[in-house]
mmCIF file of C-alpha atoms in Angstrom:
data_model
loop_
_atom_site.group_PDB
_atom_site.id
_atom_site.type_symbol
_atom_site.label_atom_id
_atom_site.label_comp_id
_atom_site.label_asym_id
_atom_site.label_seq_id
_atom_site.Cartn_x
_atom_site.Cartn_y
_atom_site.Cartn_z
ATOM 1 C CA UNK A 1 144.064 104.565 107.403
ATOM 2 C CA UNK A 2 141.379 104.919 104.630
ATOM 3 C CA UNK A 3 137.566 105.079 105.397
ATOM 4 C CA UNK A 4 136.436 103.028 103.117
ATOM 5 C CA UNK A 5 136.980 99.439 103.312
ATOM 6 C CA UNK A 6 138.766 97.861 100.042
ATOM 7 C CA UNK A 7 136.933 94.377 101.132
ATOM 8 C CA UNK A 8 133.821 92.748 102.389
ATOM 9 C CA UNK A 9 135.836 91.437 105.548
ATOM 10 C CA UNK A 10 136.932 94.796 106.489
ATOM 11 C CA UNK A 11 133.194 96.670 105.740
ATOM 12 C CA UNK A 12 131.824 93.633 108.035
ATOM 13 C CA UNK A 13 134.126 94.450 110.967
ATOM 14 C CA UNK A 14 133.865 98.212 110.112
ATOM 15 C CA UNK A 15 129.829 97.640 110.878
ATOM 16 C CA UNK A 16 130.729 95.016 113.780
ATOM 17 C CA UNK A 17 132.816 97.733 115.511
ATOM 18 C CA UNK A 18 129.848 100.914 114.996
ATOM 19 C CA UNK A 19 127.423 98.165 116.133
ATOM 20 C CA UNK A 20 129.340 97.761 119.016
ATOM 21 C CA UNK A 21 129.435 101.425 119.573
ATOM 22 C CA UNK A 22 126.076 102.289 119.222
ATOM 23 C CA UNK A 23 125.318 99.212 122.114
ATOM 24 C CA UNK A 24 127.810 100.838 124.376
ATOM 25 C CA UNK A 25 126.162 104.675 123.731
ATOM 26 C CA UNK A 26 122.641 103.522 124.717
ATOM 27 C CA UNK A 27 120.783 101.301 126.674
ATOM 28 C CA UNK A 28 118.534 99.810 123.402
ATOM 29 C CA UNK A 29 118.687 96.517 123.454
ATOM 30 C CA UNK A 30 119.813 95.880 119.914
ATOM 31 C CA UNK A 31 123.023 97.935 118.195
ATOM 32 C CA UNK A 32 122.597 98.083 114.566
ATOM 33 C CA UNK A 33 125.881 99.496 112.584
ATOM 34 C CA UNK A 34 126.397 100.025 108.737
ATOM 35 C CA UNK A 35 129.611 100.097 106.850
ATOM 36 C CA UNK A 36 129.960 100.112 102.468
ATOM 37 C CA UNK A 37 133.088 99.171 101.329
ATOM 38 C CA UNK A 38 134.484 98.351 97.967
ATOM 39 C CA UNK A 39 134.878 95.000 96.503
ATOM 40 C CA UNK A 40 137.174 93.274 93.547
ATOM 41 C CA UNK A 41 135.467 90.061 92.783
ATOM 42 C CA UNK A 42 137.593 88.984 89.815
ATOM 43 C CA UNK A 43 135.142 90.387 86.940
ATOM 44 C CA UNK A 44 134.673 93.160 88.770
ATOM 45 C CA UNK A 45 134.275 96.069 90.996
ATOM 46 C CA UNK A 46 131.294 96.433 93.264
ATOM 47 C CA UNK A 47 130.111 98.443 95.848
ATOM 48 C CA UNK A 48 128.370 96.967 99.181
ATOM 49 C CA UNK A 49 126.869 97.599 102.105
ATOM 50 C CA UNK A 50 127.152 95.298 105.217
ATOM 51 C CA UNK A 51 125.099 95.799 108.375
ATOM 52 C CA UNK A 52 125.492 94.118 111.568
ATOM 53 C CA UNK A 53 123.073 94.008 114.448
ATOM 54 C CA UNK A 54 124.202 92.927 117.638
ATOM 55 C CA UNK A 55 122.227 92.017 120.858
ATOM 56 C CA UNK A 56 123.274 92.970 124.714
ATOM 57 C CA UNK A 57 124.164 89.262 125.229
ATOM 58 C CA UNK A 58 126.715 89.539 122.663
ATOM 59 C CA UNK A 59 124.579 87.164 119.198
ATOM 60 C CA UNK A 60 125.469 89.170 115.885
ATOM 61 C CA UNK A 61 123.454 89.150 112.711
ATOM 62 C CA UNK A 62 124.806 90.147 109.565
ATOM 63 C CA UNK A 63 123.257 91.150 106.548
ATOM 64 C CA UNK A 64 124.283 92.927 102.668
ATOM 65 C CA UNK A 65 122.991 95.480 100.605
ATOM 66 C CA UNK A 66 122.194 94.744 97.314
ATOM 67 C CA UNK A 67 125.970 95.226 95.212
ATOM 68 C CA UNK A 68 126.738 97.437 92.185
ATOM 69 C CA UNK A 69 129.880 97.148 90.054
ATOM 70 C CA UNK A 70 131.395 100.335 90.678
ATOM 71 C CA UNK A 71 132.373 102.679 87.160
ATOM 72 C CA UNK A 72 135.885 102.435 86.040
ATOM 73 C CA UNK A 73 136.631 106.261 85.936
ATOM 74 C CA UNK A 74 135.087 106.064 90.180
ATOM 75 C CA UNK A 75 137.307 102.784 90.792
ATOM 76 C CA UNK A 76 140.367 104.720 89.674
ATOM 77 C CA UNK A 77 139.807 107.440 91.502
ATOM 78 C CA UNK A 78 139.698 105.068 95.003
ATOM 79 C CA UNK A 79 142.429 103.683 94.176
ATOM 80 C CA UNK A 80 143.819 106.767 94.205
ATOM 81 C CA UNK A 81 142.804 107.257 97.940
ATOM 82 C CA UNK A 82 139.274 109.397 97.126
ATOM 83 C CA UNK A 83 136.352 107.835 98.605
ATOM 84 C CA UNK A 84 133.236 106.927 97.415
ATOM 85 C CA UNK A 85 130.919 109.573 98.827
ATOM 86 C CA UNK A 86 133.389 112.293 97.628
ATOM 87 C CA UNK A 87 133.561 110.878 94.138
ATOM 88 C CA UNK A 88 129.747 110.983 93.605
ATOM 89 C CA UNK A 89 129.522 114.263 95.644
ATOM 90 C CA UNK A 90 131.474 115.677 92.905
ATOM 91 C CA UNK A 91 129.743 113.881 89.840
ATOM 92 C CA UNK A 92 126.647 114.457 91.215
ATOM 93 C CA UNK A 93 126.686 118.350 91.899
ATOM 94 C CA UNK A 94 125.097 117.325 95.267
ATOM 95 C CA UNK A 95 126.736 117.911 98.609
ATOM 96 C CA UNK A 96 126.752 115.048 100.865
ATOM 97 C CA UNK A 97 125.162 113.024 98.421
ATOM 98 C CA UNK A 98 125.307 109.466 101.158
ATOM 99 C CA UNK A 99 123.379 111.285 103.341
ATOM 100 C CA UNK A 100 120.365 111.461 101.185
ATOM 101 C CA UNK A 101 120.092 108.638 97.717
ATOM 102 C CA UNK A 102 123.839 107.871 97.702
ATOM 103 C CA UNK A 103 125.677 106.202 94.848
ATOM 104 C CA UNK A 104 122.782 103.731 94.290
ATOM 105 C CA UNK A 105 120.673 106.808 93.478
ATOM 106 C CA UNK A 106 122.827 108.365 91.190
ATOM 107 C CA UNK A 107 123.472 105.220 89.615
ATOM 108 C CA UNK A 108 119.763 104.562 89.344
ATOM 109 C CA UNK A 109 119.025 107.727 88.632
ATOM 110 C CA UNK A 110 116.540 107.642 91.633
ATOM 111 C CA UNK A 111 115.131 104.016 91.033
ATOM 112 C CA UNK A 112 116.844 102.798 94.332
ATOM 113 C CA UNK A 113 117.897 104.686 96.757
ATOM 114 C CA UNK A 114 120.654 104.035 99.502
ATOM 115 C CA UNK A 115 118.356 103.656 102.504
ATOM 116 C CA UNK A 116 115.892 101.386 100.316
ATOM 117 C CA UNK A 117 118.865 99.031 99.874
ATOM 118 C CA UNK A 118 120.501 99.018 103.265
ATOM 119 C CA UNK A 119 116.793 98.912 104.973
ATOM 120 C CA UNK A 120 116.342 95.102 103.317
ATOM 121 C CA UNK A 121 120.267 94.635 104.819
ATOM 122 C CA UNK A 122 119.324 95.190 108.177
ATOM 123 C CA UNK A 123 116.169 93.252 107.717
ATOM 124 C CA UNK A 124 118.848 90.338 106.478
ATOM 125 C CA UNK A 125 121.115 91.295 109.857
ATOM 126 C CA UNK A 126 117.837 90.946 111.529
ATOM 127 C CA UNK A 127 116.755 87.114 111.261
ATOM 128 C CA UNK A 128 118.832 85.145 113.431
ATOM 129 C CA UNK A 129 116.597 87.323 115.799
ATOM 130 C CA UNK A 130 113.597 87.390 114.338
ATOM 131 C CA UNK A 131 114.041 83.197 113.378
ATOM 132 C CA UNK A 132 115.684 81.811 116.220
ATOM 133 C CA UNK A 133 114.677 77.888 115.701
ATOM 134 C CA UNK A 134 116.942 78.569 112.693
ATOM 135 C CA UNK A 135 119.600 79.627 114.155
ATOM 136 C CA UNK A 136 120.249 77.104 116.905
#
């Protein structure tokens, strides 16, 4: 089984199930997981994050990062089996490269980084919490 997910209903349960995990590891009373995954939408190939939070008595929120079509030479290369990180590892020259401004910051050549875009994705996950009367 690959790591990365090939479609936004996979990276969705991929963050559903480290939510999950993280709930069931501590006694906070939220669970917040992450997952990026790879997308085809028809005219073309993005990247996204998708967060989940989830609460103790079981409510979910989800939210996205913002998307970016993914390069042709990187999409062929995960279709190939590499994933993403490894790709821009390489490309970049920087080890571990989604640990610090990922993809989007190579991309962006540091004008958005990956924890700037998944931060406003969790905020997204967020509302159902923070906006209850909304959610009803």
């Amino acid at each position: 089984m690959r790591d990365q997910p090939l479609s936004d209903k996979g990276s969705v349960k991929g963050a559903a199930n480290r939510a999950k995990s993280a709930m069931g590891k501590t006694k906070a009373d939220f669970g917040v997981g992450l997952e990026g995954g790879i997308q085809d939408h028809g005219f073309g190939i993005f990247e996204c994050g998708w967060e989940v939070v989830l609460d103790k008595s079981g409510k979910n929120g989800t939210g996205s990062s913002a998307k970016f079509e993914v390069p042709k030479k990187v999409y062929t290369e995960i279709k190939k089996g590499r994933e993403l990180k490894d790709i821009f590892d390489e490309l970049s020259g920087v080890e571990n490269i989604g640990e610090t401004i990922g993809a989007f910051g190579v991309l962006t050549k540091g004008g958005l980084n990956r924890t700037d875009a998944y931060e406003n994705a969790v905020a997204c996950a967020l509302m159902p919490f923070v906006a209850r009367e909304y959610y009803k």
